[in-house]
Every structure is written in structure tokens, then in C-alpha cells.
CSV table of C-alpha atoms in Angstrom, one decimal:
chain,number,residue,atom,x,y,z
A,1,MET,CA,-23.5,-35.2,-0.6
A,2,ASN,CA,-19.8,-36.1,-1.2
A,3,ILE,CA,-17.1,-33.8,-2.6
A,4,GLN,CA,-17.5,-35.1,-6.1
A,5,GLU,CA,-21.3,-34.5,-6.1
A,6,LYS,CA,-20.7,-31.0,-4.7
A,7,THR,CA,-18.2,-30.4,-7.5
A,8,VAL,CA,-20.6,-31.5,-10.2
A,9,THR,CA,-23.3,-29.3,-8.7
A,10,SER,CA,-21.0,-26.3,-8.7
A,11,ALA,CA,-20.3,-27.0,-12.4
A,12,HIS,CA,-24.0,-27.0,-13.1
A,13,GLU,CA,-24.4,-23.7,-11.3
A,14,LEU,CA,-21.5,-22.0,-12.9
A,15,LEU,CA,-22.3,-23.2,-16.4
A,16,ALA,CA,-26.1,-22.9,-16.3
A,17,PRO,CA,-27.4,-21.0,-19.3
A,18,ASP,CA,-29.1,-17.7,-19.1
A,19,SER,CA,-32.9,-17.6,-19.2
A,20,HIS,CA,-33.1,-14.6,-21.5
A,21,GLY,CA,-35.0,-15.3,-24.7
A,22,LYS,CA,-34.4,-13.9,-28.1
A,23,SER,CA,-36.0,-10.6,-28.9
A,24,SER,CA,-39.2,-10.5,-31.0
A,25,VAL,CA,-37.3,-8.7,-33.8
A,26,LYS,CA,-34.9,-11.6,-34.2
A,27,TYR,CA,-37.8,-14.0,-34.4
A,28,ILE,CA,-39.5,-11.9,-37.1
A,29,LEU,CA,-36.3,-11.8,-39.1
A,30,LEU,CA,-35.8,-15.5,-38.7
A,31,SER,CA,-39.4,-16.2,-39.8
A,32,LEU,CA,-38.9,-14.0,-42.9
A,33,CYS,CA,-35.7,-15.8,-43.8
A,34,VAL,CA,-37.5,-19.2,-43.6
A,35,ILE,CA,-40.4,-18.0,-45.7
A,36,CYS,CA,-38.1,-16.6,-48.3
A,37,ALA,CA,-36.2,-19.9,-48.4
A,38,LEU,CA,-39.4,-21.8,-48.8
A,39,LEU,CA,-40.4,-19.7,-51.8
A,40,VAL,CA,-37.1,-20.2,-53.7
A,41,PRO,CA,-38.3,-23.1,-55.8
A,42,VAL,CA,-41.5,-21.2,-56.6
A,43,VAL,CA,-39.6,-18.1,-57.8
A,44,VAL,CA,-36.5,-19.8,-59.3
A,45,LYS,CA,-37.5,-22.1,-62.1
A,46,ASP,CA,-34.1,-22.7,-63.7
A,47,PRO,CA,-32.9,-26.3,-62.7
A,48,SER,CA,-29.3,-25.2,-62.6
A,49,HIS,CA,-30.1,-22.3,-60.2
A,50,GLN,CA,-32.2,-24.7,-58.1
A,51,ASN,CA,-29.3,-27.1,-58.0
A,52,LEU,CA,-26.9,-24.3,-56.8
A,53,ALA,CA,-29.4,-23.6,-54.0
A,54,ILE,CA,-29.4,-27.2,-53.0
A,55,LEU,CA,-25.6,-27.4,-53.0
A,56,ILE,CA,-25.5,-24.3,-50.7
A,57,LEU,CA,-28.0,-25.9,-48.3
A,58,MET,CA,-26.2,-29.2,-48.3
A,59,ALA,CA,-22.8,-27.5,-47.6
A,60,ALA,CA,-24.4,-25.4,-44.9
A,61,GLN,CA,-25.9,-28.5,-43.2
A,62,LEU,CA,-22.5,-30.2,-43.2
A,63,GLY,CA,-20.8,-27.1,-41.8
A,64,VAL,CA,-23.4,-26.8,-39.1
A,65,ALA,CA,-22.9,-30.5,-38.2
A,66,TRP,CA,-19.1,-30.2,-38.1
A,67,ASN,CA,-19.5,-27.0,-36.0
A,68,ILE,CA,-20.9,-29.1,-33.1
A,69,VAL,CA,-17.6,-30.9,-32.5
A,70,GLY,CA,-15.2,-28.5,-34.2
A,71,GLY,CA,-16.7,-25.2,-33.1
A,72,TYR,CA,-18.5,-25.7,-29.8
A,73,ALA,CA,-16.3,-28.5,-28.4
A,74,GLY,CA,-13.1,-27.3,-30.1
A,75,GLN,CA,-12.1,-30.7,-31.4
A,76,VAL,CA,-10.9,-30.1,-35.0
A,77,SER,CA,-11.8,-33.2,-36.9
A,78,LEU,CA,-10.3,-33.4,-40.4
A,79,GLY,CA,-11.6,-36.8,-41.2
A,80,HIS,CA,-15.4,-36.1,-41.0
A,81,VAL,CA,-15.8,-37.3,-44.5
A,82,ALA,CA,-15.6,-40.9,-43.1
A,83,PHE,CA,-19.0,-40.4,-41.6
A,84,TYR,CA,-20.3,-38.7,-44.7
A,85,GLY,CA,-19.3,-41.7,-46.7
A,86,LEU,CA,-20.6,-44.2,-44.2
A,87,GLY,CA,-24.0,-42.5,-44.3
A,88,ALA,CA,-24.0,-42.5,-48.2
A,89,TYR,CA,-23.0,-46.2,-48.5
A,90,THR,CA,-25.2,-47.4,-45.7
A,91,SER,CA,-28.4,-45.9,-47.0
A,92,THR,CA,-27.6,-46.9,-50.6
A,93,LEU,CA,-26.8,-50.5,-49.7
A,94,LEU,CA,-29.9,-50.8,-47.6
A,95,LEU,CA,-32.1,-49.3,-50.4
A,96,THR,CA,-30.6,-51.2,-53.3
A,97,GLN,CA,-29.8,-54.6,-51.7
A,98,TRP,CA,-32.4,-54.9,-49.0
A,99,GLY,CA,-35.2,-52.7,-50.4
A,100,MET,CA,-35.5,-50.6,-47.3
A,101,ASN,CA,-37.4,-47.4,-47.2
A,102,ALA,CA,-35.0,-44.5,-48.1
A,103,TRP,CA,-35.9,-42.4,-45.0
A,104,LEU,CA,-35.3,-45.4,-42.7
A,105,ALA,CA,-32.1,-46.2,-44.5
A,106,MET,CA,-30.9,-42.6,-44.0
A,107,LEU,CA,-31.7,-42.9,-40.3
A,108,CYS,CA,-29.8,-46.2,-40.1
A,109,GLY,CA,-26.8,-44.6,-41.8
A,110,GLY,CA,-26.8,-41.8,-39.2
A,111,ILE,CA,-27.0,-44.2,-36.3
A,112,LEU,CA,-24.3,-46.4,-37.6
A,113,ALA,CA,-22.0,-43.4,-38.1
A,114,ALA,CA,-22.7,-42.3,-34.5
A,115,LEU,CA,-21.9,-45.7,-33.1
A,116,ILE,CA,-18.6,-45.9,-35.1
A,117,SER,CA,-17.7,-42.4,-34.0
A,118,LEU,CA,-17.8,-43.7,-30.4
A,119,VAL,CA,-15.2,-46.4,-31.3
A,120,ILE,CA,-13.1,-43.9,-33.2
A,121,GLY,CA,-13.4,-41.2,-30.5
A,122,TRP,CA,-12.4,-43.7,-27.8
A,123,SER,CA,-9.0,-44.0,-29.3
A,124,CYS,CA,-8.5,-40.6,-31.0
A,125,PHE,CA,-9.6,-38.5,-28.0
A,126,ARG,CA,-6.5,-39.7,-26.2
A,127,LEU,CA,-4.7,-37.3,-28.5
A,128,ASN,CA,-5.0,-33.5,-28.4
A,129,GLY,CA,-4.7,-30.6,-30.8
A,130,HIS,CA,-3.3,-31.2,-34.2
A,131,TYR,CA,-2.5,-34.8,-33.3
A,132,PHE,CA,-6.2,-35.5,-33.0
A,133,GLY,CA,-6.8,-33.9,-36.4
A,134,MET,CA,-4.1,-36.1,-38.0
A,135,ALA,CA,-5.6,-39.2,-36.4
A,136,THR,CA,-9.0,-38.4,-37.9
A,137,ILE,CA,-7.4,-38.0,-41.3
A,138,ALA,CA,-5.8,-41.4,-41.0
A,139,VAL,CA,-9.1,-43.0,-40.0
A,140,ALA,CA,-10.9,-41.4,-43.0
A,141,GLU,CA,-8.1,-42.7,-45.3
A,142,ILE,CA,-8.5,-46.2,-43.8
A,143,ILE,CA,-12.2,-46.2,-44.4
A,144,GLN,CA,-11.7,-45.0,-48.0
A,145,ILE,CA,-9.3,-47.9,-48.7
A,146,ILE,CA,-11.8,-50.4,-47.2
A,147,PHE,CA,-14.7,-49.2,-49.4
A,148,THR,CA,-12.4,-49.0,-52.5
A,149,ASN,CA,-11.6,-52.7,-52.1
A,150,TRP,CA,-14.9,-54.0,-50.9
A,151,GLU,CA,-16.7,-55.6,-53.8
A,152,TYR,CA,-20.1,-55.8,-52.0
A,153,ALA,CA,-20.1,-52.0,-51.8
A,154,GLY,CA,-19.1,-51.7,-55.5
A,155,GLY,CA,-15.4,-51.3,-54.9
A,156,ALA,CA,-13.8,-48.5,-56.9
A,157,VAL,CA,-16.6,-48.6,-59.4
A,158,GLY,CA,-19.2,-47.5,-56.9
A,159,LEU,CA,-22.9,-47.9,-56.6
A,160,THR,CA,-25.9,-46.7,-58.7
A,161,LEU,CA,-29.4,-46.1,-57.4
A,162,PRO,CA,-32.2,-47.2,-59.7
A,163,MET,CA,-34.1,-44.4,-61.4
A,164,ASP,CA,-37.2,-46.5,-61.9
A,165,GLN,CA,-38.1,-46.4,-58.2
A,166,GLN,CA,-39.1,-42.8,-58.0
A,167,GLY,CA,-41.2,-41.3,-55.2
A,168,TRP,CA,-41.0,-40.0,-51.7
A,169,SER,CA,-40.6,-43.5,-50.2
A,170,ASN,CA,-37.4,-44.0,-52.2
A,171,MET,CA,-36.4,-40.3,-52.1
A,172,ILE,CA,-35.8,-40.3,-55.9
A,173,PHE,CA,-37.2,-37.5,-58.0
A,174,THR,CA,-36.8,-36.1,-61.5
A,175,ASP,CA,-37.5,-32.6,-60.3
A,176,LYS,CA,-35.0,-30.5,-58.2
A,177,ALA,CA,-37.7,-28.9,-55.9
A,178,PRO,CA,-38.2,-32.0,-53.7
A,179,TYR,CA,-34.5,-32.3,-53.1
A,180,TYR,CA,-34.4,-28.6,-52.2
A,181,TYR,CA,-37.1,-28.9,-49.6
A,182,ILE,CA,-35.5,-32.0,-48.1
A,183,ALA,CA,-32.1,-30.3,-47.9
A,184,LEU,CA,-33.8,-27.2,-46.4
A,185,GLY,CA,-35.6,-29.3,-43.8
A,186,LEU,CA,-32.4,-31.2,-42.9
A,187,LEU,CA,-30.5,-27.9,-42.5
A,188,LEU,CA,-33.3,-26.4,-40.3
A,189,LEU,CA,-33.3,-29.6,-38.2
A,190,THR,CA,-29.5,-29.5,-37.7
A,191,LEU,CA,-29.7,-25.8,-36.8
A,192,ALA,CA,-32.4,-26.5,-34.3
A,193,VAL,CA,-30.3,-29.1,-32.6
A,194,ASN,CA,-27.3,-26.7,-32.6
A,195,TYR,CA,-29.5,-24.0,-31.1
A,196,TRP,CA,-30.7,-26.4,-28.4
A,197,ILE,CA,-27.1,-27.5,-27.7
A,198,GLU,CA,-25.9,-23.9,-27.6
A,199,HIS,CA,-28.5,-22.9,-25.0
A,200,SER,CA,-28.3,-26.1,-22.9
A,201,TYR,CA,-25.8,-27.4,-20.4
A,202,LEU,CA,-24.1,-29.3,-23.2
A,203,GLY,CA,-23.2,-26.1,-25.0
A,204,TYR,CA,-21.7,-24.7,-21.8
A,205,TYR,CA,-19.8,-27.9,-21.1
A,206,PHE,CA,-18.5,-28.0,-24.7
A,207,ARG,CA,-17.3,-24.4,-24.5
A,208,ALA,CA,-15.6,-25.1,-21.2
A,209,ILE,CA,-13.8,-28.1,-22.7
A,210,LYS,CA,-12.8,-26.0,-25.6
A,211,ASP,CA,-11.5,-22.9,-23.7
A,212,GLU,CA,-10.4,-24.2,-20.3
A,213,PRO,CA,-10.2,-28.0,-20.3
A,214,ASP,CA,-8.2,-28.1,-17.0
A,215,ALA,CA,-10.7,-25.9,-15.3
A,216,ALA,CA,-13.6,-27.9,-16.6
A,217,ARG,CA,-12.0,-31.1,-15.4
A,218,SER,CA,-11.5,-29.6,-11.9
A,219,LEU,CA,-15.2,-28.7,-11.8
A,220,GLY,CA,-16.2,-32.4,-12.3
A,221,ILE,CA,-16.9,-32.4,-16.0
A,222,ASN,CA,-16.0,-35.7,-17.7
A,223,LEU,CA,-14.1,-34.4,-20.8
A,224,SER,CA,-14.0,-37.7,-22.6
A,225,ARG,CA,-17.7,-38.3,-22.2
A,226,TYR,CA,-18.8,-34.9,-23.5
A,227,LYS,CA,-16.2,-35.0,-26.4
A,228,GLN,CA,-17.8,-38.3,-27.4
A,229,ILE,CA,-21.3,-36.8,-27.2
A,230,ALA,CA,-20.3,-33.9,-29.5
A,231,PHE,CA,-18.5,-36.3,-31.9
A,232,ALA,CA,-21.5,-38.7,-32.1
A,233,VAL,CA,-24.1,-36.0,-32.6
A,234,SER,CA,-21.9,-34.3,-35.3
A,235,SER,CA,-21.2,-37.7,-37.0
A,236,PHE,CA,-25.0,-38.5,-37.0
A,237,PHE,CA,-25.9,-35.4,-38.9
A,238,THR,CA,-22.9,-35.6,-41.2
A,239,ALA,CA,-23.9,-39.1,-42.2
A,240,ILE,CA,-27.5,-38.0,-42.9
A,241,GLY,CA,-26.0,-35.3,-45.2
A,242,GLY,CA,-24.1,-38.1,-47.0
A,243,SER,CA,-27.3,-40.1,-47.5
A,244,LEU,CA,-29.0,-37.1,-49.0
A,245,TYR,CA,-26.1,-36.7,-51.4
A,246,ALA,CA,-26.4,-40.3,-52.5
A,247,GLN,CA,-30.2,-39.9,-53.1
A,248,LYS,CA,-29.7,-36.7,-55.1
A,249,GLU,CA,-26.8,-37.8,-57.3
A,250,LEU,CA,-28.0,-41.5,-57.7
A,251,TYR,CA,-24.4,-42.6,-57.8
A,252,ILE,CA,-21.6,-42.8,-55.2
A,253,ASP,CA,-18.0,-44.1,-55.2
A,254,PRO,CA,-15.1,-43.6,-52.8
A,255,GLY,CA,-13.8,-40.6,-54.8
A,256,SER,CA,-17.1,-38.7,-54.4
A,257,VAL,CA,-18.1,-39.4,-50.8
A,258,LEU,CA,-14.8,-40.3,-49.1
A,259,HIS,CA,-12.4,-37.7,-50.6
A,260,THR,CA,-10.3,-35.9,-47.9
A,261,GLY,CA,-11.1,-32.6,-49.6
A,262,LEU,CA,-14.7,-32.8,-48.3
A,263,SER,CA,-13.5,-32.8,-44.7
A,264,ILE,CA,-11.5,-29.7,-45.4
A,265,LYS,CA,-14.5,-28.0,-47.0
A,266,MET,CA,-16.8,-28.9,-44.0
A,267,ALA,CA,-14.3,-27.3,-41.6
A,268,LEU,CA,-13.6,-24.3,-43.9
A,269,VAL,CA,-17.4,-23.6,-44.2
A,270,SER,CA,-17.6,-23.2,-40.4
A,271,ILE,CA,-14.3,-21.4,-40.0
A,272,LEU,CA,-15.1,-18.9,-42.7
A,273,GLY,CA,-18.6,-18.1,-41.4
A,274,GLY,CA,-17.6,-18.1,-37.8
A,275,VAL,CA,-16.6,-21.2,-35.8
A,276,GLY,CA,-18.7,-21.8,-32.8
A,277,THR,CA,-21.6,-19.6,-34.0
A,278,LEU,CA,-25.1,-20.8,-35.1
A,279,LEU,CA,-25.4,-19.1,-38.5
A,280,GLY,CA,-21.7,-18.8,-39.4
A,281,PRO,CA,-21.6,-22.1,-41.3
A,282,VAL,CA,-24.6,-21.0,-43.4
A,283,ILE,CA,-22.9,-17.8,-44.5
A,284,GLY,CA,-19.6,-19.7,-45.1
A,285,ALA,CA,-21.4,-22.3,-47.2
A,286,GLY,CA,-22.9,-19.6,-49.4
A,287,VAL,CA,-19.5,-18.0,-50.0
A,288,LEU,CA,-17.6,-21.2,-50.7
A,289,THR,CA,-20.3,-22.8,-52.9
A,290,PHE,CA,-20.4,-19.7,-55.1
A,291,ILE,CA,-16.6,-19.8,-55.4
A,292,GLU,CA,-16.6,-23.5,-56.2
A,293,GLU,CA,-19.4,-23.3,-58.8
A,294,GLY,CA,-18.2,-20.0,-60.1
A,295,THR,CA,-14.7,-21.1,-60.9
A,296,ARG,CA,-16.1,-24.3,-62.4
A,297,ALA,CA,-18.3,-22.3,-64.8
A,298,LEU,CA,-15.7,-19.7,-65.5
A,299,PHE,CA,-12.6,-21.9,-66.1
A,300,GLY,CA,-14.2,-25.3,-66.9
A,301,GLY,CA,-11.8,-28.2,-67.0
A,302,SER,CA,-8.8,-26.0,-67.5
A,303,GLY,CA,-9.3,-24.3,-64.1
A,304,ARG,CA,-9.6,-27.5,-62.1
A,305,GLY,CA,-8.2,-26.9,-58.6
A,306,THR,CA,-8.7,-23.1,-58.8
A,307,ASP,CA,-11.2,-23.3,-56.0
A,308,LEU,CA,-8.7,-25.0,-53.8
A,309,VAL,CA,-6.2,-22.2,-54.4
A,310,ILE,CA,-8.9,-19.7,-53.4
A,311,TYR,CA,-9.7,-21.8,-50.3
A,312,ALA,CA,-6.1,-21.7,-49.2
A,313,ALA,CA,-6.0,-17.9,-49.7
A,314,LEU,CA,-9.2,-17.6,-47.6
A,315,ILE,CA,-7.7,-19.6,-44.8
A,316,VAL,CA,-4.6,-17.3,-44.7
A,317,VAL,CA,-6.8,-14.2,-44.8
A,318,ILE,CA,-9.2,-15.4,-42.1
A,319,ALA,CA,-6.3,-16.6,-39.8
A,320,VAL,CA,-4.5,-13.3,-40.1
A,321,TYR,CA,-7.2,-10.6,-40.3
A,322,TYR,CA,-10.6,-12.2,-39.3
A,323,PRO,CA,-10.0,-15.2,-36.9
A,324,THR,CA,-13.6,-15.0,-35.7
A,325,GLY,CA,-14.9,-15.3,-39.3
A,326,VAL,CA,-17.7,-13.4,-41.0
A,327,MET,CA,-20.0,-13.5,-38.1
A,328,GLY,CA,-17.3,-12.2,-35.8
A,329,TRP,CA,-16.6,-9.3,-38.2
A,330,ILE,CA,-20.4,-8.5,-38.3
A,331,LYS,CA,-20.6,-8.5,-34.5
A,332,GLN,CA,-17.5,-6.2,-34.3
A,333,PHE,CA,-19.0,-3.9,-37.0
A,334,PHE,CA,-22.2,-3.4,-35.1
A,335,ALA,CA,-20.4,-3.1,-31.8
A,336,ARG,CA,-18.2,-0.3,-33.2
A,337,ARG,CA,-21.3,1.5,-34.5
A,338,LYS,CA,-23.0,1.1,-31.2
A,339,ALA,CA,-19.9,2.5,-29.4
A,340,VAL,CA,-19.7,5.4,-31.8
A,341,ARG,CA,-23.4,6.3,-31.3
A,342,ALA,CA,-23.0,6.0,-27.5
A,343,GLN,CA,-20.0,8.3,-27.7
A,344,LYS,CA,-21.8,10.9,-29.8
A,345,ALA,CA,-24.7,10.8,-27.4
A,346,GLN,CA,-22.4,11.3,-24.4
A,347,ASP,CA,-20.6,14.1,-26.2
A,348,ALA,CA,-23.9,15.8,-26.9
A,349,GLN,CA,-25.0,15.4,-23.3
A,350,ASP,CA,-21.7,16.9,-22.1
A,351,THR,CA,-22.1,19.8,-24.5
A,352,THR,CA,-25.6,20.5,-23.3
A,353,GLY,CA,-24.6,20.3,-19.7
A,354,THR,CA,-21.7,22.7,-20.3
A,355,GLN,CA,-23.9,25.2,-22.1
A,356,ALA,CA,-26.5,25.0,-19.3
A,357,GLY,CA,-23.8,25.6,-16.7
A,358,LYS,CA,-22.6,28.7,-18.6
A,359,GLU,CA,-26.1,30.1,-18.9
A,360,ALA,CA,-26.7,29.5,-15.2
A,361,ALA,CA,-23.5,31.3,-14.4
């Protein structure tokens, strides 16, 4: 075994995940949450409320997908909307122009986005920090310009999916419930992949690259390779989210699926909930979607852009007071409570010991 192989072996040993499983209580709570989520369309009959739930699930899925590269690997991509748009346009074109099955078209959109992310990452990962973020914004803007001027893809007018081809094969429905269950299934799948990454060697490699890249390199970890893996997996699921949006709205154009604001929202969902955590983006999606839809309903057209002002305020508050997001605050809260209970128990034990000593004396 040569020095390089020994170094790689030591990296595996140092970064190997713990074998401790989740407690049964957490599994029970998770099961209850999934059951409650499955019952939402049964209990909630109002289409507008069902649509709000779908928007929350879709935003959560995008945040969880972004969290793979931005949270675990620490590569803040602000141009992820490029893959969202690629997924939406690929599935729509394959469905409308080639008559492909919608599910297969969605998969093709994800694969294409992952392949393109390898090309983009090959050049952009030569940059670090905010320079990488700026480069991803530039790539997203270039892709938006391409689709705006590409007549085959509808140009600036966009593309419309036919309503007469309804059914599961085309993923087009008049009811909101099927879209809800598809969005929920996609979110659970993305969460499952995140959970697997978090508890595998990939998750430990990603965290090492994020926190101590020089130390990770010295242990034999190929930084570029694992950054590319994180970027590709994240892009794949982001593109699938874009395909679902196209199927739900039945219309796409560069302004709806390639707008830079979507990239900011994907990142903010994860940052608000807790970057690098499993369920943080889900919490962040719920908060941000309620803000977005609430301001739209409250102010209407006159309040356009109010949600962006609130987003900016949230970024400032999170950066100053809660850099670990909502999940970090929750963990700190329970840690403080545990510490207080432990201190009270210790004080009671000391008091009892002191009294026993006095009685013995």
C-alpha cells in the first residue's frame, strides 16, 4: 500500500459515520408527520388552501435540493434557477414536441441538468467563495438569454402544455390533490437522499470540504470530484422540481422558470430553516411561502415586491442573531433547557448531600 492509499484509508477512518441509529421516538414522530401530510387533501377541500400546501412542498423540495451543495458542501450557488429552468423546458419540450411520457420526460430533464452541471462545475469550481456565487449567477443569466431568444423553445412567449391530454401518464390533472401527492412524494424522495448523504461517507466528505478544505485535501479527498458530485445531485433534484412546476402550471416562460429571484429563494429557504440540516429547508419553506402568499393576498398588486423587502429583512436578522437558522435556534433552546434541568438536579443532589452530612454530624 503506497502513501496515497494510506492517506485515503485514513480519511475513510477519520470521516466514517457513526453507527448509532435514530431513537424510536423520532421514528414515531416522523411517521405521524408523514401520515398527517398524507391526510391534508382529505381534510382540506378548499383548492386555494391545497394550492398553498403544494407551493410549500415544492419550495421545501427545492430548498432541500439546494442544501446538498450549498449546505453540506458549502458551495453557495446563486444560479440554481438555471437547472430549474432546464428541467421545466426539457420535460415540456419532450412532452409537447415528442409525445414522451411525462414521468420519463421529468427524469430526462433531471439527467440533462446533472450533465450540464458537470460542465458548469468544471469551470466554476476553479473559483471560491463569493466569486463562485457570482459565476453561477452569470451562468443562469446566460441560459435565460438563450431560452428567451430560442424560437423552438417558445422564445419570450413561452410554452403551453395541452389540457386535453389529462391523466397520470401526462401528469396533467384538473384536481389539486394529485399534484399535492406528487410534490409530497418528490419532497420525501429528496429528503431520503439527503438523509442517506448525511449519514454516508459523502456527507462527511462534504462537511470536510466545507469546514476544512485544506485538511480534507491533505487527507486525500479530491475536492473537485466531490464538489461536482454534490453539484450534480443537487441539480438533478432541482430540475425535477422545475418539471413538476411546468406540469402543474401548464405554462412556462423564461420569466417564470429562469428568474434570478428563484435562486435567491432556494438559498433563503435553506438558510432560514438551517443550512446543512435535514429538516431546516422544510421549515424555511413554510415560513417564506406564507410570507409570499400572505403579502400577495393582503396587498395585491399594490404590494408587489413586499415579500422581497421581508426576505431582505430576514436575511439581516438571521445573519446577525440566528446564523444557524430556525433549526439551530431550536437545538440551542432544548440544549439550554437540558442544561438547566441538569443544573437543578445537581443542585438538589448537593443540597441533599449537605443535609445528610449535617445530620450525620
